[in-house]
Amino acid sequence: MSSLLREEMQRVLFRPAKQRLIEFIEIEESSPGRHFLCVSVAKRQVQLSIVRCQESQTTLKSGSKKSQTQRSSIQDSYKRTEIWFLEDLSLVDGRDPDVDDPCFLLHFGKVRSVTAVSCSAKYSIVRALVVLSDQYCQRPLNLRNFDCAYIKPTAFYSNRGDCVVLSQICFYAFNLVCLSMCPVPLDA
């Protein structure tokens, strides 16, 4: 589903603007429709944008003048509601690294609060921003209140997105199961 959505947004919204969609996540907003935080690249410049997706219903007429038929078609329309440049992003604040909170703050001239649909989506977009900041802005992205083990690759883990998070969770769960099966001496 997300690959189809990515292809559609690329075709309808980003390709006509000569941009390449790098990463996107679904976010929660108060206005109706689905909303996405998108990261795109155009001419060595990285943009972040909030994209609103709304269903629009169109009526198509077909046939001859004597016998016209009407067809109804539901189509998604995409509109950018806010746009920023990555070079203007001074800080990404994850609020609390010890709590499963999908909300984070983007510090531009003003602070923009963003609520992702999941914590893995939050970390996914931050990983992409870190890589793009290193690559296009030649500076490290300032991060606060994030668990860096899930963002920056280490010697053991490489930057493979959500697979890293999943493998770390499985590793911790396996350790807990092993520890729970160890016998505990009762005579102390």
XYZ file of N, CA and C in Angstrom:
564
model
N 0.822 -1.195 0.000
C 0.000 0.000 0.000
C 0.864 1.255 0.000
N 1.892 1.299 0.856
C 2.694 2.512 0.931
C 3.507 2.737 -0.342
N 3.927 1.662 -1.015
C 4.671 1.844 -2.260
C 3.768 2.412 -3.353
N 2.506 1.997 -3.373
C 1.562 2.570 -4.336
C 1.298 4.040 -4.030
N 1.168 4.346 -2.763
C 0.950 5.729 -2.342
C 2.170 6.580 -2.687
N 3.360 6.032 -2.447
C 4.599 6.744 -2.784
C 4.656 7.037 -4.285
N 4.365 6.034 -5.101
C 4.398 6.217 -6.553
C 3.376 7.252 -7.010
N 2.182 7.211 -6.413
C 1.149 8.176 -6.796
C 1.539 9.595 -6.405
N 2.036 9.792 -5.178
C 2.464 11.133 -4.766
C 3.634 11.613 -5.619
N 4.556 10.720 -5.931
C 5.681 11.088 -6.791
C 5.181 11.539 -8.159
N 4.245 10.788 -8.729
C 3.739 11.088 -10.065
C 2.913 12.371 -10.096
N 2.024 12.536 -9.121
C 1.067 13.639 -9.143
C 1.647 14.932 -8.576
N 2.444 14.833 -7.525
C 2.839 16.033 -6.783
C 4.314 16.411 -6.956
N 5.208 15.451 -6.887
C 6.628 15.780 -6.840
C 7.298 15.807 -8.218
N 6.992 14.865 -9.095
C 7.624 14.853 -10.416
C 7.323 16.117 -11.222
N 6.074 16.628 -11.233
C 5.837 17.886 -11.961
C 6.657 19.061 -11.412
N 7.029 19.025 -10.150
C 7.853 20.076 -9.546
C 9.348 19.750 -9.662
N 9.685 18.711 -10.443
C 11.066 18.256 -10.631
C 11.742 17.914 -9.297
N 10.993 17.207 -8.457
C 11.507 16.758 -7.169
C 11.410 15.245 -7.085
N 12.215 14.690 -6.191
C 12.192 13.248 -5.952
C 11.798 13.019 -4.503
N 10.731 12.256 -4.307
C 10.255 11.931 -2.961
C 11.200 10.903 -2.353
N 11.798 11.256 -1.211
C 12.768 10.379 -0.550
C 12.095 9.545 0.523
N 11.317 10.180 1.390
C 10.676 9.497 2.520
C 9.384 10.221 2.856
N 8.429 9.478 3.363
C 7.194 10.092 3.858
C 6.616 9.228 4.956
N 5.899 9.887 5.865
C 5.175 9.171 6.917
C 3.789 9.782 7.024
N 2.862 8.984 7.489
C 1.529 9.513 7.736
C 1.531 10.169 9.114
N 0.881 11.328 9.196
C 0.810 12.062 10.453
C -0.642 12.371 10.784
N -0.867 12.715 12.037
C -2.214 13.061 12.486
C -2.344 14.580 12.540
N -3.390 15.092 11.923
C -3.674 16.526 11.910
C -5.131 16.727 12.278
N -5.473 17.950 12.674
C -6.851 18.228 13.091
C -7.791 18.419 11.900
N -7.286 18.829 10.761
C -8.151 19.035 9.596
C -8.491 17.691 8.941
N -9.608 17.625 8.215
C -10.033 16.347 7.621
C -9.095 15.877 6.508
N -9.123 14.580 6.269
C -8.283 13.976 5.240
C -7.046 13.343 5.845
N -6.310 12.625 5.006
C -5.046 12.034 5.441
C -3.948 13.052 5.232
N -2.953 13.040 6.130
C -1.846 13.974 6.053
C -0.525 13.224 6.115
N 0.471 13.756 5.402
C 1.777 13.117 5.330
C 2.867 14.163 5.513
N 3.927 13.775 6.202
C 5.137 14.580 6.253
C 6.071 13.978 5.215
N 6.414 14.761 4.214
C 7.207 14.265 3.089
C 8.562 14.954 3.045
N 9.572 14.209 2.635
C 10.908 14.744 2.442
C 11.263 14.509 0.983
N 11.596 15.593 0.278
C 11.907 15.491 -1.150
C 13.182 16.264 -1.456
N 13.793 15.927 -2.591
C 15.029 16.569 -3.018
C 14.826 17.139 -4.407
N 15.283 18.392 -4.582
C 15.270 19.039 -5.890
C 16.508 19.913 -6.010
N 17.310 19.659 -7.032
C 18.488 20.482 -7.306
C 19.341 20.732 -6.068
N 19.746 19.687 -5.421
C 20.624 19.759 -4.252
C 20.003 20.491 -3.071
N 18.695 20.612 -3.049
C 18.003 21.239 -1.933
C 16.944 20.279 -1.411
N 16.901 20.119 -0.084
C 15.976 19.180 0.542
C 14.804 19.961 1.122
N 13.599 19.503 0.798
C 12.380 20.140 1.312
C 11.613 19.180 2.190
N 11.018 19.731 3.247
C 10.054 19.007 4.064
C 8.712 19.656 3.787
N 7.681 18.852 3.633
C 6.361 19.423 3.369
C 5.274 18.579 4.008
N 4.225 19.274 4.410
C 3.019 18.597 4.874
C 2.102 18.496 3.662
N 1.702 17.280 3.354
C 0.834 17.032 2.206
C -0.506 16.529 2.708
N -1.558 17.131 2.209
C -2.910 16.721 2.572
C -3.519 15.963 1.407
N -4.076 14.813 1.712
C -4.714 13.969 0.705
C -6.209 13.971 0.979
N -6.973 14.347 -0.033
C -8.414 14.366 0.108
C -9.038 13.618 -1.050
N -10.099 12.895 -0.742
C -10.833 12.225 -1.810
C -11.737 13.239 -2.480
N -11.688 13.253 -3.794
C -12.603 14.119 -4.534
C -13.404 13.243 -5.479
N -14.656 13.569 -5.629
C -15.531 12.769 -6.478
C -15.826 13.566 -7.731
N -15.552 12.955 -8.883
C -15.816 13.608 -10.156
C -16.858 12.813 -10.922
N -17.625 13.513 -11.721
C -18.627 12.868 -12.551
C -18.194 13.012 -13.997
N -18.084 11.898 -14.681
C -17.666 11.884 -16.074
C -18.849 11.528 -16.953
N -19.009 12.253 -18.053
C -20.079 11.956 -19.012
C -19.451 11.268 -20.200
N -20.120 10.249 -20.691
C -19.615 9.549 -21.867
C -20.797 9.112 -22.719
N -20.506 8.796 -23.968
C -21.554 8.338 -24.876
C -21.916 9.401 -25.884
N -22.919 9.090 -26.700
C -23.353 10.034 -27.724
C -24.328 11.042 -27.121
N -24.768 11.994 -27.959
C -25.676 13.023 -27.471
C -27.023 12.447 -27.068
N -27.461 11.407 -27.761
C -28.772 10.821 -27.463
C -28.748 10.008 -26.181
N -27.731 9.226 -26.001
C -27.683 8.364 -24.800
C -26.396 8.647 -24.019
N -26.479 9.576 -23.096
C -25.322 9.895 -22.265
C -25.388 9.109 -20.965
N -24.264 8.607 -20.559
C -24.171 7.923 -19.272
C -23.223 8.702 -18.385
N -23.507 8.667 -17.106
C -22.643 9.359 -16.153
C -21.931 8.324 -15.299
N -20.642 8.519 -15.135
C -19.852 7.660 -14.271
C -19.301 8.504 -13.146
N -19.219 7.889 -12.001
C -18.660 8.579 -10.845
C -17.286 7.983 -10.547
N -16.326 8.837 -10.285
C -14.968 8.385 -10.025
C -14.451 9.046 -8.753
N -13.884 8.229 -7.869
C -13.272 8.762 -6.652
C -11.766 8.797 -6.881
N -11.172 9.979 -6.681
C -9.755 10.152 -6.930
C -9.142 10.945 -5.774
N -7.912 10.589 -5.418
C -7.223 11.327 -4.371
C -6.594 12.577 -4.965
N -6.711 13.672 -4.234
C -6.023 14.889 -4.635
C -5.035 15.250 -3.531
N -3.853 15.669 -3.932
C -2.778 15.969 -2.994
C -2.468 17.464 -3.060
N -2.274 18.052 -1.885
C -1.960 19.473 -1.829
C -0.954 19.702 -0.709
N 0.089 20.449 -1.014
C 1.068 20.813 0.011
C 0.497 21.973 0.816
N 0.449 21.791 2.119
C -0.093 22.851 2.963
C 0.998 23.651 3.657
N 2.168 23.043 3.880
C 3.300 23.730 4.495
C 4.586 23.202 3.865
N 5.560 24.101 3.664
C 6.848 23.719 3.062
C 7.973 24.403 3.827
N 9.043 23.620 4.103
C 10.248 24.142 4.741
C 11.457 23.569 4.021
N 12.615 24.175 4.261
C 13.875 23.652 3.744
C 14.646 23.015 4.892
N 15.345 21.939 4.580
C 16.108 21.222 5.605
C 17.192 22.106 6.212
N 17.774 22.973 5.409
C 18.832 23.841 5.951
C 18.294 24.814 7.002
N 16.981 25.065 7.016
C 16.371 25.942 8.014
C 15.997 25.199 9.295
N 16.095 23.877 9.259
C 15.759 23.064 10.432
C 16.919 23.111 11.421
N 16.690 23.712 12.582
C 17.779 23.857 13.551
C 17.816 22.722 14.574
N 16.663 22.087 14.841
C 16.616 21.039 15.864
C 15.400 20.152 15.632
N 15.585 18.855 15.878
C 14.466 17.910 15.914
C 14.416 17.366 17.340
N 13.302 17.604 18.008
C 13.154 17.233 19.414
C 12.152 16.081 19.524
N 12.626 14.935 20.005
C 11.760 13.766 20.155
C 10.932 13.776 21.423
N 11.050 14.791 22.231
C 10.325 15.045 23.478
C 10.748 14.136 24.618
N 10.649 12.821 24.504
C 11.073 11.928 25.588
C 11.510 10.591 24.986
N 12.810 10.263 25.062
C 13.278 9.023 24.445
C 12.865 7.761 25.197
N 12.434 7.903 26.441
C 12.092 6.734 27.252
C 10.624 6.347 27.176
N 9.835 7.117 26.436
C 8.398 6.868 26.327
C 8.056 6.628 24.860
N 7.149 5.700 24.608
C 6.673 5.441 23.253
C 5.748 6.574 22.825
N 6.315 7.672 22.359
C 5.550 8.860 21.986
C 5.811 9.175 20.521
N 4.803 9.094 19.671
C 5.021 9.373 18.248
C 5.102 10.859 17.915
N 4.993 11.716 18.909
C 5.034 13.158 18.682
C 6.477 13.658 18.736
N 6.808 14.599 17.852
C 8.120 15.237 17.874
C 7.985 16.667 17.396
N 9.018 17.459 17.650
C 8.984 18.887 17.341
C 10.055 19.221 16.316
N 9.663 19.968 15.289
C 10.592 20.455 14.279
C 10.811 21.941 14.530
N 12.050 22.335 14.779
C 12.371 23.733 15.090
C 12.882 24.422 13.828
N 12.034 25.221 13.206
C 12.431 26.102 12.101
C 12.470 27.503 12.715
N 11.957 28.517 12.044
C 11.792 29.820 12.677
C 10.801 29.705 13.816
N 9.778 28.899 13.595
C 8.790 28.559 14.616
C 8.905 27.071 14.903
N 8.309 26.644 15.990
C 8.317 25.227 16.345
C 7.047 24.589 15.791
N 7.225 23.510 15.019
C 6.085 22.797 14.437
C 5.985 21.440 15.107
N 4.866 21.189 15.781
C 4.629 19.895 16.409
C 4.083 18.929 15.362
N 4.632 17.729 15.332
C 4.208 16.694 14.384
C 3.911 15.433 15.175
N 2.759 14.814 14.906
C 2.416 13.546 15.534
C 2.339 12.475 14.450
N 3.293 11.575 14.464
C 3.314 10.471 13.508
C 2.275 9.430 13.932
N 1.954 8.507 13.046
C 0.987 7.474 13.395
C 1.609 6.391 14.270
N 2.946 6.330 14.311
C 3.624 5.358 15.168
C 5.030 5.855 15.489
N 5.626 5.255 16.504
C 7.000 5.617 16.866
C 7.986 5.166 15.794
N 7.724 4.029 15.174
C 8.637 3.582 14.125
C 8.615 4.547 12.944
N 7.457 5.144 12.653
C 7.380 6.149 11.586
C 8.186 7.387 11.971
N 8.096 7.784 13.222
C 8.859 8.937 13.718
C 10.352 8.700 13.529
N 10.842 7.541 13.941
C 12.259 7.237 13.808
C 12.664 7.062 12.342
N 11.766 6.563 11.529
C 12.044 6.383 10.111
C 12.305 7.718 9.424
N 11.478 8.715 9.696
C 11.658 10.023 9.054
C 12.897 10.725 9.612
N 13.186 10.552 10.894
C 14.372 11.186 11.483
C 15.640 10.565 10.912
N 15.646 9.238 10.707
C 16.813 8.586 10.086
C 17.067 9.176 8.700
N 16.001 9.377 7.920
C 16.152 9.955 6.583
C 16.674 11.390 6.659
N 16.181 12.163 7.623
C 16.641 13.550 7.771
C 18.112 13.621 8.169
N 18.558 12.697 9.016
C 19.963 12.660 9.424
C 20.852 12.405 8.216
N 20.510 11.421 7.410
C 21.305 11.084 6.226
C 21.309 12.245 5.233
N 20.141 12.847 4.987
C 20.056 13.942 4.016
C 20.776 15.190 4.505
N 20.761 15.447 5.804
C 21.475 16.592 6.347
C 22.981 16.416 6.167
N 23.483 15.219 6.417
C 24.901 14.943 6.202
C 25.264 15.075 4.719
N 24.381 14.581 3.858
C 24.668 14.519 2.430
C 24.503 15.867 1.735
N 23.451 16.605 2.020
C 23.150 17.828 1.271
C 23.519 19.116 2.017
N 23.455 19.122 3.325
C 23.758 20.338 4.088
C 25.169 20.325 4.650
N 25.867 19.217 4.536
C 27.222 19.038 5.064
C 27.331 19.433 6.536
N 26.299 19.126 7.293
C 26.334 19.367 8.742
C 25.483 18.309 9.419
N 25.843 17.953 10.648
C 25.003 16.986 11.363
C 23.692 17.644 11.802
N 22.655 16.890 11.781
C 21.350 17.378 12.215
C 21.308 17.357 13.736
N 20.864 18.449 14.336
C 20.759 18.511 15.790
C 19.544 17.729 16.254
N 19.791 16.718 17.073
C 18.723 15.878 17.608
C 18.728 15.985 19.122
N 17.539 15.983 19.694
C 17.410 15.996 21.150
C 16.296 15.024 21.525
N 16.511 14.295 22.606
C 15.513 13.374 23.164
C 15.124 12.245 22.203
N 16.120 11.673 21.542
C 15.925 10.486 20.723
C 16.850 9.403 21.230
N 16.469 8.154 21.048
C 17.350 7.035 21.357
C 18.249 6.847 20.137
N 19.491 7.276 20.246
C 20.406 7.283 19.102
C 20.697 5.895 18.558
N 20.491 4.868 19.360
C 20.721 3.501 18.876
C 19.767 3.157 17.732
N 18.621 3.804 17.668
C 17.655 3.535 16.610
C 17.812 4.466 15.416
N 18.707 5.443 15.523
C 18.852 6.427 14.452
C 20.158 6.250 13.698
N 21.260 6.274 14.414
C 22.562 6.233 13.760
C 23.073 4.811 13.720
N 23.611 4.392 12.565
C 24.131 3.027 12.468
C 25.379 2.866 13.322
N 25.521 1.677 13.900
C 26.709 1.358 14.698
C 27.511 0.304 13.946
N 28.525 -0.244 14.594
C 29.349 -1.259 13.941
C 28.535 -2.523 13.663
N 27.609 -2.859 14.567
C 26.828 -4.090 14.399
C 25.633 -3.876 13.479
N 24.951 -2.771 13.641
C 23.759 -2.495 12.852
C 24.087 -1.521 11.738
N 23.463 -1.715 10.599
C 23.587 -0.734 9.529
C 22.255 -0.007 9.414
N 22.217 1.012 8.605
C 21.013 1.830 8.497
C 20.018 1.163 7.547
N 19.229 0.249 8.056
C 18.245 -0.459 7.241
C 16.825 -0.116 7.654
N 16.629 1.007 8.248
C 15.286 1.465 8.580
C 14.651 0.683 9.693
N 13.405 0.326 9.510
C 12.628 -0.317 10.550
C 13.126 -1.720 10.884
N 13.887 -2.337 9.991
C 14.434 -3.669 10.275
C 15.379 -3.617 11.471
N 16.094 -2.508 11.619
C 17.006 -2.357 12.749
C 16.212 -2.333 14.041
N 15.158 -1.538 14.062
C 14.330 -1.432 15.258
C 13.727 -2.792 15.597
N 13.204 -3.469 14.602
C 12.582 -4.775 14.819
C 13.598 -5.801 15.316
N 14.789 -5.798 14.727
C 15.785 -6.790 15.155
C 16.259 -6.503 16.589
N 16.377 -5.236 16.960
C 16.769 -4.922 18.329
C 15.684 -5.347 19.318
N 14.435 -5.137 18.984
C 13.334 -5.561 19.856
C 13.342 -7.073 20.006
N 13.547 -7.805 18.914
C 13.599 -9.267 18.982
C 14.782 -9.740 19.825
N 15.907 -9.086 19.681
C 17.086 -9.443 20.461
C 16.818 -9.254 21.960
N 16.225 -8.128 22.338
C 15.901 -7.877 23.741
C 14.870 -8.880 24.254
N 13.858 -9.206 23.447
C 12.831 -10.160 23.857
C 13.439 -11.552 24.059
N 14.332 -11.948 23.161
C 15.000 -13.239 23.283
C 15.815 -13.298 24.572
N 16.518 -12.220 24.899
C 17.293 -12.179 26.142
C 16.385 -12.298 27.362
N 15.242 -11.643 27.328
C 14.314 -11.730 28.450
C 13.771 -13.145 28.623
N 13.468 -13.807 27.507
C 12.978 -15.188 27.578
C 14.058 -16.092 28.156
N 15.287 -15.929 27.705
C 16.390 -16.750 28.226
C 16.604 -16.514 29.710
N 16.556 -15.265 30.122
C 16.743 -14.957 31.540
C 15.603 -15.493 32.396
N 14.406 -15.490 31.860
C 13.264 -15.983 32.638
C 13.308 -17.506 32.808
N 14.026 -18.193 31.936
C 14.119 -19.648 32.030
C 15.276 -20.115 32.906
N 16.125 -19.194 33.335
C 17.257 -19.561 34.183
C 16.746 -19.878 35.593
N 17.242 -20.962 36.185
C 16.807 -21.289 37.550
C 17.409 -20.307 38.557
N 16.627 -19.980 39.544
C 17.070 -19.057 40.596
C 17.262 -19.870 41.872
N 18.453 -19.810 42.485
C 18.663 -20.565 43.733
C 17.813 -19.968 44.841
N 17.122 -20.854 45.596
C 16.226 -20.398 46.659
C 16.925 -20.269 48.014
N 18.034 -20.920 48.200
C 18.724 -20.827 49.488
C 19.796 -19.728 49.408
N 19.440 -18.615 50.005
C 20.349 -17.472 49.956
C 20.958 -17.149 51.293
